Amino acid sequence: MEKVLIVIPARYGSSRLPGKPLVKIKGIEMIKRVSDIADFVCRKNESCSYLVATDDERIVLFCESREIPVMMTSTNCKSGTERCYEAVRKQDTNPGLIINLQGDNPTCPPWILQDLIDTWRKEKADVLTASVLLGWSEYDQLLAMKKETPYSGTTVLVDRLPKSPVRRHVGLYAYSGRAFESYFSLPPSVYERSYIEGLEQMRFLENGIKMRVVDVDYRGRETTSGVDSPEDVKRVEEILEKYGEFDLS
């Protein structure tokens, strides 16, 4: 069975939330919360492993003290995608699927990661990402949240009409080993370099590499995008207070 590797890029520097991976959310460091989710998924899947890829010794020391697999990567990585790639290149064996689980996504349900793995094992898509269908009230909540933290929460368009007004992008990407390798042989796209988009994944689309959008479900839980500010920390704590912790036993 082809190996699945979940890479958690975790950069220490953040202008809006310094030391972000080690910020505590309800008493638990954010990187610990995210790694616990990855660990749970790996325990449920054959040939699956995970690691934290970081640029800072403080994160390395923390992970080692908690027995979290961790790898030091270059401070020159310009994105989480580049940090994942460096970590993959240092592996003894090439994984068949690489999942980029951002280190600031502590509310990512483990079953969404499982949806990506299951879809890939069935379809062998080159690039996968996840989205959740929003109703109008959920869309209104997203807009209200973006008034406080404009860079939190993104939407996604697909090549067919959605069942409801908007799809919210979950912020997960998964790549086949082949597609991930080819990504770094392609030139950056126009939209990737632009101030308006600034998304490295646009490189796939501009070069004709299809992206499989996997519809997922939060199963009634509220969520938030990446934690980028003290306001986001408070928002995540409120969600956990309302819905409880994930069952990762």
PDB file of C-alpha atoms in Angstrom:
ATOM      1  CA  MET A   1       0.000   0.000   0.000  1.00  0.00           C
ATOM      2  CA  GLU A   2       1.330   3.426  -0.942  1.00  0.00           C
ATOM      3  CA  LYS A   3       2.449   5.562   1.969  1.00  0.00           C
ATOM      4  CA  VAL A   4       0.565   8.639   3.149  1.00  0.00           C
ATOM      5  CA  LEU A   5       2.562  11.409   4.816  1.00  0.00           C
ATOM      6  CA  ILE A   6       0.865  14.263   6.682  1.00  0.00           C
ATOM      7  CA  VAL A   7       3.191  17.253   6.927  1.00  0.00           C
ATOM      8  CA  ILE A   8       2.393  20.051   9.374  1.00  0.00           C
ATOM      9  CA  PRO A   9       4.297  23.212   8.388  1.00  0.00           C
ATOM     10  CA  ALA A  10       4.807  25.414  11.445  1.00  0.00           C
ATOM     11  CA  ARG A  11       6.577  28.748  11.146  1.00  0.00           C
ATOM     12  CA  TYR A  12       7.444  30.533  14.385  1.00  0.00           C
ATOM     13  CA  GLY A  13       7.406  34.088  13.052  1.00  0.00           C
ATOM     14  CA  SER A  14       4.021  35.769  12.600  1.00  0.00           C
ATOM     15  CA  SER A  15       3.435  39.498  12.470  1.00  0.00           C
ATOM     16  CA  ARG A  16      -0.105  39.187  13.811  1.00  0.00           C
ATOM     17  CA  LEU A  17       0.519  36.403  16.326  1.00  0.00           C
ATOM     18  CA  PRO A  18       4.214  35.945  17.236  1.00  0.00           C
ATOM     19  CA  GLY A  19       5.205  32.424  18.240  1.00  0.00           C
ATOM     20  CA  LYS A  20       1.904  31.207  16.835  1.00  0.00           C
ATOM     21  CA  PRO A  21       2.500  27.412  16.920  1.00  0.00           C
ATOM     22  CA  LEU A  22       3.212  27.541  20.664  1.00  0.00           C
ATOM     23  CA  VAL A  23       0.260  29.772  21.547  1.00  0.00           C
ATOM     24  CA  LYS A  24      -2.000  27.978  23.993  1.00  0.00           C
ATOM     25  CA  ILE A  25      -5.657  27.329  23.190  1.00  0.00           C
ATOM     26  CA  LYS A  26      -7.570  26.277  26.301  1.00  0.00           C
ATOM     27  CA  GLY A  27      -4.251  25.415  27.905  1.00  0.00           C
ATOM     28  CA  ILE A  28      -2.858  23.306  25.038  1.00  0.00           C
ATOM     29  CA  GLU A  29      -0.300  24.555  22.542  1.00  0.00           C
ATOM     30  CA  MET A  30      -1.739  24.896  19.043  1.00  0.00           C
ATOM     31  CA  ILE A  31       0.900  22.707  17.382  1.00  0.00           C
ATOM     32  CA  LYS A  32       0.095  19.954  19.899  1.00  0.00           C
ATOM     33  CA  ARG A  33      -3.585  20.153  19.024  1.00  0.00           C
ATOM     34  CA  VAL A  34      -2.889  19.876  15.293  1.00  0.00           C
ATOM     35  CA  SER A  35      -0.370  17.061  15.688  1.00  0.00           C
ATOM     36  CA  ASP A  36      -2.852  15.125  17.858  1.00  0.00           C
ATOM     37  CA  ILE A  37      -5.337  15.260  14.973  1.00  0.00           C
ATOM     38  CA  ALA A  38      -2.713  13.976  12.535  1.00  0.00           C
ATOM     39  CA  ASP A  39      -1.649  11.256  14.972  1.00  0.00           C
ATOM     40  CA  PHE A  40      -5.233  10.042  15.312  1.00  0.00           C
ATOM     41  CA  VAL A  41      -5.672   9.809  11.537  1.00  0.00           C
ATOM     42  CA  CYS A  42      -2.389   7.942  11.143  1.00  0.00           C
ATOM     43  CA  ARG A  43      -3.380   5.422  13.800  1.00  0.00           C
ATOM     44  CA  LYS A  44      -6.534   4.703  11.788  1.00  0.00           C
ATOM     45  CA  ASN A  45      -4.729   4.181   8.464  1.00  0.00           C
ATOM     46  CA  GLU A  46      -2.173   1.670   7.315  1.00  0.00           C
ATOM     47  CA  SER A  47       1.108   3.113   5.972  1.00  0.00           C
ATOM     48  CA  CYS A  48       0.378   6.596   7.287  1.00  0.00           C
ATOM     49  CA  SER A  49       2.738   8.851   9.231  1.00  0.00           C
ATOM     50  CA  TYR A  50       3.041  12.521  10.122  1.00  0.00           C
ATOM     51  CA  LEU A  51       5.629  15.097  11.095  1.00  0.00           C
ATOM     52  CA  VAL A  52       5.952  18.770  11.947  1.00  0.00           C
ATOM     53  CA  ALA A  53       8.158  20.771   9.575  1.00  0.00           C
ATOM     54  CA  THR A  54       9.420  23.943  11.219  1.00  0.00           C
ATOM     55  CA  ASP A  55      12.016  26.691  10.914  1.00  0.00           C
ATOM     56  CA  ASP A  56      12.608  27.295  14.614  1.00  0.00           C
ATOM     57  CA  GLU A  57      14.498  25.420  17.310  1.00  0.00           C
ATOM     58  CA  ARG A  58      11.900  26.348  19.933  1.00  0.00           C
ATOM     59  CA  ILE A  59       9.267  24.380  18.061  1.00  0.00           C
ATOM     60  CA  VAL A  60      11.699  21.486  17.590  1.00  0.00           C
ATOM     61  CA  LEU A  61      12.412  21.372  21.321  1.00  0.00           C
ATOM     62  CA  PHE A  62       8.728  21.514  22.182  1.00  0.00           C
ATOM     63  CA  CYS A  63       7.840  18.697  19.776  1.00  0.00           C
ATOM     64  CA  GLU A  64      10.691  16.523  20.971  1.00  0.00           C
ATOM     65  CA  SER A  65       9.571  17.004  24.570  1.00  0.00           C
ATOM     66  CA  ARG A  66       6.087  15.745  23.582  1.00  0.00           C
ATOM     67  CA  GLU A  67       7.390  12.924  21.336  1.00  0.00           C
ATOM     68  CA  ILE A  68       5.939  14.600  18.246  1.00  0.00           C
ATOM     69  CA  PRO A  69       7.846  13.735  15.033  1.00  0.00           C
ATOM     70  CA  VAL A  70       9.551  16.933  13.877  1.00  0.00           C
ATOM     71  CA  MET A  71      12.032  18.079  11.261  1.00  0.00           C
ATOM     72  CA  MET A  72      13.958  21.318  10.937  1.00  0.00           C
ATOM     73  CA  THR A  73      13.557  23.015   7.555  1.00  0.00           C
ATOM     74  CA  SER A  74      15.044  26.106   5.982  1.00  0.00           C
ATOM     75  CA  THR A  75      14.118  29.599   7.111  1.00  0.00           C
ATOM     76  CA  ASN A  76      14.121  30.515   3.410  1.00  0.00           C
ATOM     77  CA  CYS A  77      10.914  28.588   2.634  1.00  0.00           C
ATOM     78  CA  LYS A  78       8.443  31.093   1.219  1.00  0.00           C
ATOM     79  CA  SER A  79       5.295  29.081   1.901  1.00  0.00           C
ATOM     80  CA  GLY A  80       3.929  26.076   3.707  1.00  0.00           C
ATOM     81  CA  THR A  81       4.024  24.232   0.389  1.00  0.00           C
ATOM     82  CA  GLU A  82       7.777  24.788   0.077  1.00  0.00           C
ATOM     83  CA  ARG A  83       8.280  23.677   3.675  1.00  0.00           C
ATOM     84  CA  CYS A  84       6.319  20.491   2.998  1.00  0.00           C
ATOM     85  CA  TYR A  85       8.380  19.837  -0.117  1.00  0.00           C
ATOM     86  CA  GLU A  86      11.663  20.148   1.763  1.00  0.00           C
ATOM     87  CA  ALA A  87      10.396  17.715   4.398  1.00  0.00           C
ATOM     88  CA  VAL A  88       9.292  15.240   1.735  1.00  0.00           C
ATOM     89  CA  ARG A  89      12.646  15.409  -0.054  1.00  0.00           C
ATOM     90  CA  LYS A  90      14.357  14.386   3.196  1.00  0.00           C
ATOM     91  CA  GLN A  91      12.305  11.186   3.561  1.00  0.00           C
ATOM     92  CA  ASP A  92      13.905   7.788   3.024  1.00  0.00           C
ATOM     93  CA  THR A  93      10.985   6.662   0.844  1.00  0.00           C
ATOM     94  CA  ASN A  94       8.732   8.686  -1.422  1.00  0.00           C
ATOM     95  CA  PRO A  95       5.155   8.910  -0.138  1.00  0.00           C
ATOM     96  CA  GLY A  96       2.317   8.275  -2.566  1.00  0.00           C
ATOM     97  CA  LEU A  97       0.240  11.067  -1.008  1.00  0.00           C
ATOM     98  CA  ILE A  98       1.344  14.177   0.861  1.00  0.00           C
ATOM     99  CA  ILE A  99      -1.221  16.079   2.934  1.00  0.00           C
ATOM    100  CA  ASN A 100      -0.404  19.655   3.881  1.00  0.00           C
ATOM    101  CA  LEU A 101      -2.100  20.192   7.248  1.00  0.00           C
ATOM    102  CA  GLN A 102      -1.416  23.751   8.310  1.00  0.00           C
ATOM    103  CA  GLY A 103      -0.063  24.109  11.829  1.00  0.00           C
ATOM    104  CA  ASP A 104      -2.598  26.845  12.598  1.00  0.00           C
ATOM    105  CA  ASN A 105      -5.668  24.692  11.909  1.00  0.00           C
ATOM    106  CA  PRO A 106      -6.604  23.227  15.318  1.00  0.00           C
ATOM    107  CA  THR A 107     -10.309  22.875  14.462  1.00  0.00           C
ATOM    108  CA  CYS A 108      -9.759  20.635  11.428  1.00  0.00           C
ATOM    109  CA  PRO A 109     -11.941  17.550  11.981  1.00  0.00           C
ATOM    110  CA  PRO A 110      -9.982  14.313  11.569  1.00  0.00           C
ATOM    111  CA  TRP A 111     -12.709  12.847   9.380  1.00  0.00           C
ATOM    112  CA  ILE A 112     -11.988  15.500   6.732  1.00  0.00           C
ATOM    113  CA  LEU A 113      -8.403  14.275   6.472  1.00  0.00           C
ATOM    114  CA  GLN A 114      -9.842  10.785   6.161  1.00  0.00           C
ATOM    115  CA  ASP A 115     -12.110  11.956   3.322  1.00  0.00           C
ATOM    116  CA  LEU A 116      -9.052  13.165   1.398  1.00  0.00           C
ATOM    117  CA  ILE A 117      -7.209   9.884   1.964  1.00  0.00           C
ATOM    118  CA  ASP A 118     -10.216   7.779   0.958  1.00  0.00           C
ATOM    119  CA  THR A 119     -10.858   9.842  -2.182  1.00  0.00           C
ATOM    120  CA  TRP A 120      -7.219   9.588  -3.227  1.00  0.00           C
ATOM    121  CA  ARG A 121      -7.042   5.847  -2.644  1.00  0.00           C
ATOM    122  CA  LYS A 122     -10.160   5.431  -4.786  1.00  0.00           C
ATOM    123  CA  GLU A 123      -9.451   7.921  -7.587  1.00  0.00           C
ATOM    124  CA  LYS A 124      -5.661   8.496  -7.489  1.00  0.00           C
ATOM    125  CA  ALA A 125      -6.180  12.211  -8.188  1.00  0.00           C
ATOM    126  CA  ASP A 126      -3.024  14.286  -8.531  1.00  0.00           C
ATOM    127  CA  VAL A 127      -4.139  17.210  -6.359  1.00  0.00           C
ATOM    128  CA  LEU A 128      -6.972  17.270  -3.837  1.00  0.00           C
ATOM    129  CA  THR A 129      -8.446  19.981  -1.672  1.00  0.00           C
ATOM    130  CA  ALA A 130     -11.516  20.163   0.535  1.00  0.00           C
ATOM    131  CA  SER A 131     -14.521  22.453   0.683  1.00  0.00           C
ATOM    132  CA  VAL A 132     -17.767  22.581   2.617  1.00  0.00           C
ATOM    133  CA  LEU A 133     -21.067  23.810   1.187  1.00  0.00           C
ATOM    134  CA  LEU A 134     -22.415  26.867   2.995  1.00  0.00           C
ATOM    135  CA  GLY A 135     -25.988  27.944   3.445  1.00  0.00           C
ATOM    136  CA  TRP A 136     -26.912  31.620   3.435  1.00  0.00           C
ATOM    137  CA  SER A 137     -26.723  31.971   7.219  1.00  0.00           C
ATOM    138  CA  GLU A 138     -23.289  30.323   7.260  1.00  0.00           C
ATOM    139  CA  TYR A 139     -22.168  32.640   4.476  1.00  0.00           C
ATOM    140  CA  ASP A 140     -23.350  35.626   6.530  1.00  0.00           C
ATOM    141  CA  GLN A 141     -21.279  34.355   9.478  1.00  0.00           C
ATOM    142  CA  LEU A 142     -18.229  34.069   7.224  1.00  0.00           C
ATOM    143  CA  LEU A 143     -18.633  37.662   6.017  1.00  0.00           C
ATOM    144  CA  ALA A 144     -19.068  38.927   9.576  1.00  0.00           C
ATOM    145  CA  MET A 145     -15.901  37.116  10.672  1.00  0.00           C
ATOM    146  CA  LYS A 146     -13.910  38.575   7.777  1.00  0.00           C
ATOM    147  CA  LYS A 147     -14.798  42.087   8.910  1.00  0.00           C
ATOM    148  CA  GLU A 148     -12.745  41.418  12.065  1.00  0.00           C
ATOM    149  CA  THR A 149      -9.960  39.335  10.475  1.00  0.00           C
ATOM    150  CA  PRO A 150     -10.002  39.910   6.680  1.00  0.00           C
ATOM    151  CA  TYR A 151      -7.553  37.130   5.831  1.00  0.00           C
ATOM    152  CA  SER A 152      -9.495  34.450   7.710  1.00  0.00           C
ATOM    153  CA  GLY A 153     -11.820  32.368   5.583  1.00  0.00           C
ATOM    154  CA  THR A 154     -11.654  31.786   1.836  1.00  0.00           C
ATOM    155  CA  THR A 155     -14.105  30.492  -0.736  1.00  0.00           C
ATOM    156  CA  VAL A 156     -13.610  28.169  -3.682  1.00  0.00           C
ATOM    157  CA  LEU A 157     -15.089  27.950  -7.174  1.00  0.00           C
ATOM    158  CA  VAL A 158     -15.571  24.683  -9.039  1.00  0.00           C
ATOM    159  CA  ASP A 159     -16.484  23.844 -12.620  1.00  0.00           C
ATOM    160  CA  ARG A 160     -20.086  22.941 -11.828  1.00  0.00           C
ATOM    161  CA  LEU A 161     -22.899  24.685  -9.999  1.00  0.00           C
ATOM    162  CA  PRO A 162     -22.867  24.130  -6.235  1.00  0.00           C
ATOM    163  CA  LYS A 163     -25.886  22.898  -4.310  1.00  0.00           C
ATOM    164  CA  SER A 164     -25.851  26.002  -2.127  1.00  0.00           C
ATOM    165  CA  PRO A 165     -24.618  29.586  -2.631  1.00  0.00           C
ATOM    166  CA  VAL A 166     -20.973  29.254  -1.661  1.00  0.00           C
ATOM    167  CA  ARG A 167     -18.314  26.670  -0.937  1.00  0.00           C
ATOM    168  CA  ARG A 168     -15.960  27.512   1.871  1.00  0.00           C
ATOM    169  CA  HIS A 169     -12.407  26.367   1.337  1.00  0.00           C
ATOM    170  CA  VAL A 170     -11.216  24.231   4.237  1.00  0.00           C
ATOM    171  CA  GLY A 171      -7.522  25.031   3.695  1.00  0.00           C
ATOM    172  CA  LEU A 172      -6.269  21.493   3.190  1.00  0.00           C
ATOM    173  CA  TYR A 173      -4.243  20.331   0.208  1.00  0.00           C
ATOM    174  CA  ALA A 174      -3.106  16.848  -0.695  1.00  0.00           C
ATOM    175  CA  TYR A 175      -0.726  15.985  -3.504  1.00  0.00           C
ATOM    176  CA  SER A 176       0.341  12.796  -5.179  1.00  0.00           C
ATOM    177  CA  GLY A 177       4.102  12.360  -5.036  1.00  0.00           C
ATOM    178  CA  ARG A 178       4.251  12.807  -8.805  1.00  0.00           C
ATOM    179  CA  ALA A 179       2.258  16.050  -8.837  1.00  0.00           C
ATOM    180  CA  PHE A 180       4.183  17.480  -5.903  1.00  0.00           C
ATOM    181  CA  GLU A 181       7.491  16.845  -7.626  1.00  0.00           C
ATOM    182  CA  SER A 182       6.293  18.382 -10.888  1.00  0.00           C
ATOM    183  CA  TYR A 183       5.007  21.487  -9.079  1.00  0.00           C
ATOM    184  CA  PHE A 184       8.530  22.665  -8.339  1.00  0.00           C
ATOM    185  CA  SER A 185       9.650  22.177 -11.933  1.00  0.00           C
ATOM    186  CA  LEU A 186       6.928  24.567 -13.164  1.00  0.00           C
ATOM    187  CA  PRO A 187       7.351  28.362 -13.256  1.00  0.00           C
ATOM    188  CA  PRO A 188       5.272  30.433 -10.808  1.00  0.00           C
ATOM    189  CA  SER A 189       1.961  31.442 -12.349  1.00  0.00           C
ATOM    190  CA  VAL A 190       0.798  34.988 -13.032  1.00  0.00           C
ATOM    191  CA  TYR A 191      -1.962  34.698 -10.442  1.00  0.00           C
ATOM    192  CA  GLU A 192       0.372  33.122  -7.932  1.00  0.00           C
ATOM    193  CA  ARG A 193       2.656  36.151  -8.147  1.00  0.00           C
ATOM    194  CA  SER A 194      -0.146  38.716  -8.097  1.00  0.00           C
ATOM    195  CA  TYR A 195      -1.038  40.697  -5.012  1.00  0.00           C
ATOM    196  CA  ILE A 196      -4.740  39.937  -5.534  1.00  0.00           C
ATOM    197  CA  GLU A 197      -4.469  36.140  -5.443  1.00  0.00           C
ATOM    198  CA  GLY A 198      -1.026  35.314  -4.025  1.00  0.00           C
ATOM    199  CA  LEU A 199      -1.810  31.597  -3.831  1.00  0.00           C
ATOM    200  CA  GLU A 200       0.894  29.147  -4.820  1.00  0.00           C
ATOM    201  CA  GLN A 201      -1.724  26.523  -5.760  1.00  0.00           C
ATOM    202  CA  MET A 202      -2.661  28.673  -8.771  1.00  0.00           C
ATOM    203  CA  ARG A 203       0.444  27.198 -10.398  1.00  0.00           C
ATOM    204  CA  PHE A 204      -1.333  23.873 -10.785  1.00  0.00           C
ATOM    205  CA  LEU A 205      -4.388  25.391 -12.421  1.00  0.00           C
ATOM    206  CA  GLU A 206      -2.447  27.620 -14.808  1.00  0.00           C
ATOM    207  CA  ASN A 207      -0.463  24.600 -15.982  1.00  0.00           C
ATOM    208  CA  GLY A 208      -3.534  22.463 -16.609  1.00  0.00           C
ATOM    209  CA  ILE A 209      -3.198  20.166 -13.577  1.00  0.00           C
ATOM    210  CA  LYS A 210      -6.683  19.388 -12.321  1.00  0.00           C
ATOM    211  CA  MET A 211      -7.598  19.798  -8.691  1.00  0.00           C
ATOM    212  CA  ARG A 212     -10.139  17.416  -7.161  1.00  0.00           C
ATOM    213  CA  VAL A 213     -12.413  19.373  -4.819  1.00  0.00           C
ATOM    214  CA  VAL A 214     -13.723  16.987  -2.162  1.00  0.00           C
ATOM    215  CA  ASP A 215     -17.014  18.037  -0.571  1.00  0.00           C
ATOM    216  CA  VAL A 216     -16.780  17.485   3.171  1.00  0.00           C
ATOM    217  CA  ASP A 217     -19.028  17.985   6.170  1.00  0.00           C
ATOM    218  CA  TYR A 218     -18.293  19.507   9.575  1.00  0.00           C
ATOM    219  CA  ARG A 219     -21.108  17.378  11.051  1.00  0.00           C
ATOM    220  CA  GLY A 220     -22.839  20.278  12.726  1.00  0.00           C
ATOM    221  CA  ARG A 221     -19.742  21.814  14.313  1.00  0.00           C
ATOM    222  CA  GLU A 222     -18.818  25.444  13.870  1.00  0.00           C
ATOM    223  CA  THR A 223     -15.331  26.098  12.583  1.00  0.00           C
ATOM    224  CA  THR A 224     -12.865  28.816  11.782  1.00  0.00           C
ATOM    225  CA  SER A 225     -10.032  29.183   9.330  1.00  0.00           C
ATOM    226  CA  GLY A 226      -6.396  29.385  10.356  1.00  0.00           C
ATOM    227  CA  VAL A 227      -5.546  31.058  13.642  1.00  0.00           C
ATOM    228  CA  ASP A 228      -3.885  34.328  12.670  1.00  0.00           C
ATOM    229  CA  SER A 229      -4.701  36.712  15.507  1.00  0.00           C
ATOM    230  CA  PRO A 230      -5.637  36.883  19.200  1.00  0.00           C
ATOM    231  CA  GLU A 231      -9.244  37.242  18.025  1.00  0.00           C
ATOM    232  CA  ASP A 232      -8.954  33.906  16.229  1.00  0.00           C
ATOM    233  CA  VAL A 233      -7.600  32.249  19.387  1.00  0.00           C
ATOM    234  CA  LYS A 234     -10.638  33.465  21.296  1.00  0.00           C
ATOM    235  CA  ARG A 235     -12.932  32.260  18.514  1.00  0.00           C
ATOM    236  CA  VAL A 236     -11.430  28.753  18.596  1.00  0.00           C
ATOM    237  CA  GLU A 237     -11.733  28.595  22.385  1.00  0.00           C
ATOM    238  CA  GLU A 238     -15.407  29.536  22.095  1.00  0.00           C
ATOM    239  CA  ILE A 239     -15.957  26.766  19.532  1.00  0.00           C
ATOM    240  CA  LEU A 240     -14.268  24.189  21.752  1.00  0.00           C
ATOM    241  CA  GLU A 241     -16.269  25.375  24.729  1.00  0.00           C
ATOM    242  CA  LYS A 242     -19.504  24.986  22.775  1.00  0.00           C
ATOM    243  CA  TYR A 243     -18.854  21.698  20.968  1.00  0.00           C
ATOM    244  CA  GLY A 244     -16.189  20.043  23.068  1.00  0.00           C
ATOM    245  CA  GLU A 245     -12.900  18.475  22.058  1.00  0.00           C
ATOM    246  CA  PHE A 246     -12.560  15.976  19.222  1.00  0.00           C
ATOM    247  CA  ASP A 247     -12.652  12.354  20.339  1.00  0.00           C
ATOM    248  CA  LEU A 248      -9.131  11.264  19.413  1.00  0.00           C
ATOM    249  CA  SER A 249      -9.051   8.104  21.506  1.00  0.00           C
TER     250      SER A 249
END
